[in-house]
Coordinates of C-alpha atoms in Angstrom, one line a residue:
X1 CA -4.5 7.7 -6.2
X2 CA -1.8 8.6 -3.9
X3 CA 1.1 11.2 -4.0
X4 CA 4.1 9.4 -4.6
X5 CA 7.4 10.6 -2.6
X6 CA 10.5 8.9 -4.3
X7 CA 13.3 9.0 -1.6
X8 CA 17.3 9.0 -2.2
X9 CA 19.1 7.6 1.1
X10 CA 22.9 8.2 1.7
X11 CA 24.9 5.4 0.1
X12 CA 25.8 3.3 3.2
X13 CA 30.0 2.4 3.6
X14 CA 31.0 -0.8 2.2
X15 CA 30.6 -3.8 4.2
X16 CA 33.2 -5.2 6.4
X17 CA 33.9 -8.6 5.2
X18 CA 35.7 -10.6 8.2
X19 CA 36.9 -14.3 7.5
X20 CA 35.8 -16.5 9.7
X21 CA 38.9 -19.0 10.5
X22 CA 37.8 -23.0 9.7
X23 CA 36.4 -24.9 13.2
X24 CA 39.4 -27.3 13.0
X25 CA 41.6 -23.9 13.1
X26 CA 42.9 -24.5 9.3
X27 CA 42.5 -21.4 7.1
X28 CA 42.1 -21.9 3.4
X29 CA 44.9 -20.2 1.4
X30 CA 42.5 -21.0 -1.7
X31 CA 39.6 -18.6 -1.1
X32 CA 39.4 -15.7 -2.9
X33 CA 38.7 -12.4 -1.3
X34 CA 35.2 -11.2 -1.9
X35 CA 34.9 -8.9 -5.1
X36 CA 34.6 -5.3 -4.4
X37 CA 31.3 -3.3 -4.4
X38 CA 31.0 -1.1 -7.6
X39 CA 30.6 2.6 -6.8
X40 CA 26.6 3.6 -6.3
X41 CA 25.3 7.2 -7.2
X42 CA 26.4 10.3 -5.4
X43 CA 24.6 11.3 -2.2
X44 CA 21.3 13.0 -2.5
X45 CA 20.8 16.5 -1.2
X46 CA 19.3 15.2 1.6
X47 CA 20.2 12.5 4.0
X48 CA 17.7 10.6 5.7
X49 CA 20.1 8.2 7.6
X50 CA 21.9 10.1 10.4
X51 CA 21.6 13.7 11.0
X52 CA 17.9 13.7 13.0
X53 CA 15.7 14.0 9.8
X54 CA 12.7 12.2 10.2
X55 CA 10.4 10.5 7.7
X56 CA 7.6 12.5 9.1
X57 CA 9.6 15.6 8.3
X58 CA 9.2 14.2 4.4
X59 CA 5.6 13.9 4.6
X60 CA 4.9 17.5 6.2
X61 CA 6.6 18.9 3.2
X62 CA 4.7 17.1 1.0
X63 CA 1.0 16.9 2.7
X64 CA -0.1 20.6 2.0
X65 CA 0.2 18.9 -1.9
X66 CA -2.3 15.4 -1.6
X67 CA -6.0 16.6 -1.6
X68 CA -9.2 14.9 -1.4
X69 CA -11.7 14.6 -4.2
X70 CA -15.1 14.2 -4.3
X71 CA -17.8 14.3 -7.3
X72 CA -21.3 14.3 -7.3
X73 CA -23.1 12.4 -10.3
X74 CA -26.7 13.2 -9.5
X75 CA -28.2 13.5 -5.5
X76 CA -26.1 15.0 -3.3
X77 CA -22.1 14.7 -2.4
X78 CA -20.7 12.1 -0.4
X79 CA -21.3 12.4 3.1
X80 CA -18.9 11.4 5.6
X81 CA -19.2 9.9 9.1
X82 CA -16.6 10.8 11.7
X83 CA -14.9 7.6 10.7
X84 CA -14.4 8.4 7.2
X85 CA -17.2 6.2 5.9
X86 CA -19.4 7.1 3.4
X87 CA -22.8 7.8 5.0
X88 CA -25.2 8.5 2.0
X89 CA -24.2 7.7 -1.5
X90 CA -25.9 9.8 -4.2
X91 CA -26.2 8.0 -7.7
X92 CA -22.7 7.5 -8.5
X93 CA -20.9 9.7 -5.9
X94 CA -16.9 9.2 -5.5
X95 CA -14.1 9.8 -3.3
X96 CA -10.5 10.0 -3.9
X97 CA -6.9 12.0 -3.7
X98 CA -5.2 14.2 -6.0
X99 CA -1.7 16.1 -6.0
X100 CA -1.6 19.6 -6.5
X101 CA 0.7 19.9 -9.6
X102 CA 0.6 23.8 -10.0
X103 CA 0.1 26.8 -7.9
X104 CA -2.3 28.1 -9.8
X105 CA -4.6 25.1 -9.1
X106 CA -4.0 21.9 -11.3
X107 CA -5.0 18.8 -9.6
X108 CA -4.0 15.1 -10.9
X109 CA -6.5 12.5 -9.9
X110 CA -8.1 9.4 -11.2
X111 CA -10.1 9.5 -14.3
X112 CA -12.8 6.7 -12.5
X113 CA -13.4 9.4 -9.9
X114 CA -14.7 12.4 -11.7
X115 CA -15.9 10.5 -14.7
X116 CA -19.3 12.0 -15.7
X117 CA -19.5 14.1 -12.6
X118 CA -21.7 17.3 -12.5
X119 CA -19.8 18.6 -9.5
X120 CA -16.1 18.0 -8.3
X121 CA -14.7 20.0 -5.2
X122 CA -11.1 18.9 -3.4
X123 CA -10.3 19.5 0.2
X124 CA -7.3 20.5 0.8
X125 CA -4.9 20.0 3.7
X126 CA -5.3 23.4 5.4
X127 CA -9.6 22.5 5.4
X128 CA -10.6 24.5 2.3
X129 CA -12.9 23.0 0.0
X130 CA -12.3 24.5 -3.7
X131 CA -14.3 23.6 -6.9
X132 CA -12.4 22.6 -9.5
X133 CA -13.5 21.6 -13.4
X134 CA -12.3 18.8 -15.5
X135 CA -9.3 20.0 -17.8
X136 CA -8.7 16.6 -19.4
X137 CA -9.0 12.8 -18.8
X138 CA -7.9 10.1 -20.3
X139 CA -9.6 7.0 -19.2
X140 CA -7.3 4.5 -20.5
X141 CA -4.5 5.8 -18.1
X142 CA -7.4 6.2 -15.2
X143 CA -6.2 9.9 -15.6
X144 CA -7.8 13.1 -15.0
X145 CA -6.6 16.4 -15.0
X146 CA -8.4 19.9 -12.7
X147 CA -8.4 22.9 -12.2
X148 CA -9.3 24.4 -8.4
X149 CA -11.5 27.7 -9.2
X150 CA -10.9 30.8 -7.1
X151 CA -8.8 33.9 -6.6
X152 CA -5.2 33.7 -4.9
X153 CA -5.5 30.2 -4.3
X154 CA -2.4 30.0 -2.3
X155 CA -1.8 26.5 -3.3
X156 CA 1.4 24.3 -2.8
X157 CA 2.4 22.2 -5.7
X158 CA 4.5 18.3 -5.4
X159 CA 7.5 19.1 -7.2
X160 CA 8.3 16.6 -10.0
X161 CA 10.8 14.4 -9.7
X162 CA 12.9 12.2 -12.5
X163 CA 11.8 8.7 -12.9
X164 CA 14.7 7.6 -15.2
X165 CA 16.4 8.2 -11.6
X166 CA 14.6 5.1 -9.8
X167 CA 17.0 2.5 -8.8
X168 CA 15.5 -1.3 -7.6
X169 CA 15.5 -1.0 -3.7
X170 CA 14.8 2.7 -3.5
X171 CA 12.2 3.9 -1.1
X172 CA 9.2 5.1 -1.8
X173 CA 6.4 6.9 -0.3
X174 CA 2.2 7.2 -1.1
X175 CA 0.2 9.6 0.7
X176 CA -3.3 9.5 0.2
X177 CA -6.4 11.2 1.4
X178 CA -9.4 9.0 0.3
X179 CA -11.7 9.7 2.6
X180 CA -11.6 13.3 3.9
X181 CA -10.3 12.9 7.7
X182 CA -6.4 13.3 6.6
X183 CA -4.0 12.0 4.6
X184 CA -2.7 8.5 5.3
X185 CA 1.3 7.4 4.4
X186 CA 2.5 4.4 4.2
X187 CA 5.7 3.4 2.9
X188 CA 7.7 0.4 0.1
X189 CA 10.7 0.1 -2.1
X190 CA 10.5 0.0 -6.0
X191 CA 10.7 -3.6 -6.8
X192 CA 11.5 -3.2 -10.5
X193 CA 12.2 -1.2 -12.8

């Protein structure tokens, strides 16, 4: 699973449409003018596109939110090598990321992650590991919902966002952190809606 970072750019002007005169220097009176581009949203709060904001300035605001998850299903957890490999895999051990949906310690993963596992700890950002116990899942979804134990958690939540607002071509980030040496980002466009 991966935190999902749904991005609004600034509306970009109109295009310039130039006519391009015909090689043997004849116009055509005939040609209509190209139809005008309908008006898009309003600009978002933020504007990505000119004023020295960074993509990477996106991602720091949203990292302290992706966590790592890791279950044990019977020998010991998941053991990692410096390259993020797992080294030793107990019977049925898992790794995988979860969002931070609550400051007082919710955590959205997959369901196929902590499925019938007797321990499940995420590692945060900032390098502390929490338990957590299973709230609810609901496997058809490959959904599963936590809860991080421990006093004054200090925990920062990914702010919800409205997907009735997605527009085709909008950008979109996933952070992930899969196998417990930082979160990885990559970066798309919705292609439908």
């Amino acid at each position: 699973a991966a935190a999902a970072v749904y991005l609004h750019f600034a509306t970009p002007p109109p295009p310039v449409v130039i006519a391009d005169a015909d090689p043997a220097g004849a116009s055509e009176p005939d040609r209509a003018p190209p139809p005008a581009l309908a008006p898009s949203a309003p600009l978002p709060a933020a504007d990505l596109t000119g004023d020295g904001v960074s993509m990477a300035d996106v991602v720091a605001r949203v990292i302290p939110s992706v966590v790592n998850v890791s279950s044990r299903h019977g020998g010991s957890r998941v053991d990692l090598t410096p390259l993020g490999a797992p080294s030793e895999h107990g019977a049925g051990d898992s790794l995988g990321s979860g969002v931070i949906v609550s400051e007082d310690g919710l955590v959205v993963t997959n369901n196929h992650v902590i499925e019938g596992a007797t321990e499940i700890t995420i590692h945060l950002s900032d390098g502390r590991e929490l338990p957590c116990d299973v709230v609810g899942t609901d496997a058809p979804s490959d959904v599963a919902l936590l809860r991080a134990r421990g006093d004054d958690l200090h925990l920062t939540p990914m702010a919800y966002g409205d997907s009735t607002a997605l527009r085709q071509g909008d950008i979109v980030v996933a952070i992930g952190n899969p196998f417990v040496v930082g979160q990885t980002v990559t970066m798309g466009i919705v292609s439908a809606v």
